[in-house]
Amino acid sequence: MRLNQLTKNIYYTECDSNSDRPVLGYIYGDRCSVMVDAGNSANHVKDYNFFLTQQGLKKPKYCVITHWHWDHTYGMHAVDAETIAHAKTNQELIRMSSWEFTDSKMKERLITGEEIPFADEHIRAEYPKLKEIRVIPAVITFEQKIVLDCGSITCECMHLPSAHSDDSVVVFNPEERVIFLGDIYNDDFYQNHYRDLEKTKQLYQELSNIDFELAVVGHSEPVRKENILNFLHRFF
């Protein structure tokens, strides 16, 4: 895992498929800075903070969550920032906060379909001690859009349609024409990889109308706008 600089004020970490650690973002502002997604554990957040210190970057004031899935949210309790999420994201976080993380309870959730094998496998890889898992809700919630004025850069946090998860949020930085997408372009892992084509079309239209050049995505290197649009367009 490394922290890479994408533009003057925007950085991102590498993902790690071994325990499904997603890309985390960092947006530097002269007034305040923003973290995108909270990672999947306290250790993930610790590594993120280490790289910020190493590069002389200040800790973020806010942490914006792109969606509720465990790999983007189970580090929230360790983040020293005000967490921001869609209202639907918070509903899911509150639901998961009541879960018991023991071997037997996790196996039960696989049987009921509350959890999926891919997530279960990687949660166990990230957490040798299951008792260390802690899920908390966000401090700030919104429905459609919230704008963070960071001084030298703006973060437009927007709820957009997604086949992946109904609560999906993107973070757009108009000054540097970069957008953080999380996993918004993917299909629904919790519904046997079903893809809602209407939501995919809606997302395509929404992203087409946003003036970005580069997209930071959840589990690979950043891509150009045309690549994301071409990927989505092939489904319809």
XYZ file of C-alpha atoms in Angstrom:
236
model
C 0.000 0.000 0.000
C 1.262 3.445 -0.973
C -0.163 6.959 -1.154
C 0.086 8.255 -4.710
C -0.346 11.843 -5.862
C -2.800 12.150 -8.758
C -3.025 15.935 -9.171
C -1.830 18.978 -7.263
C -4.231 18.447 -4.360
C -5.507 14.892 -4.772
C -3.968 11.637 -3.553
C -5.098 8.028 -3.396
C -3.873 4.825 -1.801
C -3.370 1.554 -3.588
C -5.904 -1.203 -2.975
C -5.022 -4.599 -1.515
C -6.955 -7.606 -2.783
C -5.632 -9.921 -0.049
C -8.082 -8.532 2.500
C -10.141 -6.426 0.072
C -8.762 -3.086 1.192
C -10.176 -0.497 -1.226
C -8.601 2.688 -2.510
C -8.806 5.550 0.000
C -8.734 9.145 -1.160
C -7.158 12.296 0.215
C -8.160 15.772 -0.959
C -5.954 18.596 0.271
C -7.451 22.007 0.921
C -5.796 25.040 2.477
C -8.806 25.399 4.791
C -9.386 21.696 5.484
C -8.757 18.310 3.932
C -11.039 15.379 3.169
C -10.642 11.610 3.338
C -12.707 9.524 0.915
C -13.898 6.255 2.469
C -12.823 4.969 5.864
C -11.231 1.675 4.908
C -12.008 -1.752 6.304
C -10.270 -1.659 9.705
C -8.389 0.389 12.270
C -5.157 -1.007 10.815
C -6.144 0.241 7.368
C -6.724 3.713 8.808
C -3.435 3.511 10.719
C -1.542 2.782 7.495
C -3.348 5.647 5.755
C -2.416 8.091 8.522
C 1.189 6.907 8.424
C 1.459 7.839 4.760
C -0.107 11.246 5.384
C 2.475 11.947 8.079
C 5.260 10.625 5.877
C 4.342 13.105 3.137
C 3.713 15.999 5.517
C -0.033 16.122 4.875
C -2.428 17.273 7.581
C -5.104 14.966 8.922
C -8.491 15.333 7.216
C -11.334 17.212 8.874
C -13.988 15.165 7.078
C -14.322 11.600 5.850
C -16.905 11.008 3.105
C -18.253 7.457 2.745
C -19.127 6.263 -0.771
C -21.423 3.370 0.308
C -22.131 1.011 3.190
C -20.120 -2.112 2.269
C -17.776 -3.318 4.992
C -14.519 -2.642 3.155
C -15.369 1.075 2.928
C -16.800 1.527 6.430
C -15.404 -0.785 9.107
C -12.544 1.657 9.716
C -14.899 4.507 10.601
C -14.485 4.132 14.359
C -10.739 4.738 13.967
C -11.029 7.841 11.780
C -10.226 11.114 13.556
C -12.571 13.170 11.390
C -16.248 14.022 11.013
C -17.777 11.211 8.972
C -20.302 12.040 6.253
C -22.593 9.509 4.575
C -25.857 9.178 2.706
C -28.888 8.568 4.919
C -29.297 5.071 3.452
C -25.671 4.316 4.255
C -26.345 5.163 7.881
C -29.357 2.858 7.964
C -27.120 -0.025 6.889
C -24.393 0.924 9.345
C -26.895 0.999 12.199
C -28.147 -2.435 11.104
C -24.627 -3.891 11.059
C -23.692 -2.236 14.353
C -26.033 -4.678 16.094
C -24.287 -7.725 14.635
C -22.182 -10.071 16.729
C -18.884 -10.874 15.051
C -18.191 -14.406 16.145
C -17.452 -17.411 13.983
C -20.898 -18.897 14.582
C -22.841 -15.671 14.014
C -20.928 -14.912 10.823
C -21.726 -18.397 9.522
C -25.393 -17.815 10.360
C -25.439 -14.623 8.307
C -24.046 -16.533 5.332
C -26.934 -18.972 5.594
C -29.550 -16.196 5.832
C -27.939 -14.220 3.001
C -27.288 -11.151 5.163
C -23.633 -11.591 4.278
C -21.926 -13.040 1.213
C -18.982 -15.480 1.046
C -16.645 -12.969 -0.635
C -17.082 -10.458 2.187
C -16.914 -13.121 4.900
C -13.642 -14.501 3.528
C -11.972 -11.113 3.369
C -13.288 -9.903 6.723
C -11.624 -12.930 8.284
C -8.408 -12.132 6.392
C -8.375 -8.544 7.693
C -9.436 -9.527 11.207
C -7.554 -12.470 12.754
C -9.361 -11.383 15.938
C -13.027 -10.991 15.037
C -13.750 -9.260 18.355
C -11.864 -6.198 17.057
C -14.601 -5.439 14.513
C -16.597 -2.337 15.392
C -19.276 -0.725 13.234
C -20.555 2.807 13.873
C -22.804 5.240 11.959
C -21.689 8.512 10.400
C -21.890 11.835 12.232
C -23.379 13.796 9.301
C -25.918 12.491 6.781
C -27.458 13.900 3.614
C -29.949 12.870 0.930
C -28.901 14.286 -2.432
C -25.898 16.605 -2.209
C -23.551 18.234 0.265
C -20.728 20.615 -0.706
C -17.530 20.955 1.329
C -15.611 24.203 0.760
C -12.041 23.234 1.592
C -10.578 26.565 0.518
C -8.420 25.838 -2.482
C -10.647 22.957 -3.603
C -14.313 21.996 -3.422
C -15.817 18.588 -2.706
C -19.245 18.063 -4.234
C -20.631 14.920 -2.590
C -23.527 13.632 -4.674
C -25.904 10.685 -4.445
C -26.140 9.037 -7.891
C -28.024 5.997 -9.237
C -26.089 2.744 -9.021
C -26.633 -0.930 -9.763
C -24.033 -1.692 -7.080
C -25.676 -0.110 -4.033
C -28.664 2.235 -3.635
C -26.779 4.551 -1.280
C -23.836 5.236 -3.613
C -22.128 8.627 -3.351
C -19.462 10.236 -5.526
C -17.071 13.046 -4.578
C -16.363 15.515 -7.393
C -13.533 18.060 -7.322
C -14.356 20.543 -10.105
C -11.143 22.560 -9.775
C -9.010 19.554 -10.696
C -11.659 17.659 -12.691
C -11.337 14.524 -10.584
C -14.168 12.375 -9.258
C -14.077 9.629 -6.630
C -16.514 6.881 -7.623
C -16.079 4.176 -5.015
C -17.713 1.051 -6.489
C -20.667 2.837 -8.077
C -20.104 1.349 -11.554
C -20.183 -2.303 -10.410
C -23.079 -4.755 -10.275
C -24.790 -5.837 -7.037
C -22.629 -8.381 -5.226
C -25.381 -8.984 -2.662
C -27.897 -9.964 -5.367
C -25.823 -12.602 -7.154
C -24.105 -9.921 -9.297
C -27.403 -8.676 -10.729
C -27.107 -5.451 -12.719
C -30.061 -3.091 -12.949
C -29.808 -1.759 -16.519
C -32.026 1.247 -15.898
C -29.825 2.415 -13.017
C -26.766 1.780 -15.182
C -28.222 4.011 -17.915
C -29.053 6.705 -15.378
C -25.524 6.595 -13.968
C -24.096 6.843 -17.480
C -26.144 9.983 -18.138
C -25.245 11.552 -14.799
C -21.515 10.950 -15.253
C -21.666 12.150 -18.860
C -22.913 15.512 -17.565
C -20.175 15.938 -14.953
C -17.042 17.726 -16.175
C -14.357 15.372 -14.875
C -11.253 14.031 -16.567
C -10.045 11.368 -14.124
C -11.985 8.963 -11.930
C -10.587 7.378 -8.773
C -12.268 3.984 -8.418
C -12.566 1.635 -5.483
C -10.411 -1.331 -6.395
C -8.009 -0.411 -9.190
C -5.932 2.436 -10.567
C -7.618 5.725 -11.602
C -9.144 5.771 -15.070
C -10.147 8.395 -17.597
C -13.745 9.529 -18.064
C -14.118 7.856 -21.440
C -13.077 4.508 -19.978
C -15.761 4.610 -17.290
C -18.422 5.691 -19.780
C -17.407 2.995 -22.254
C -17.561 0.387 -19.493
C -21.091 1.413 -18.520
C -22.330 1.790 -22.088
C -21.539 -1.800 -23.002
C -24.424 -2.963 -20.783
C -27.108 -1.283 -22.882
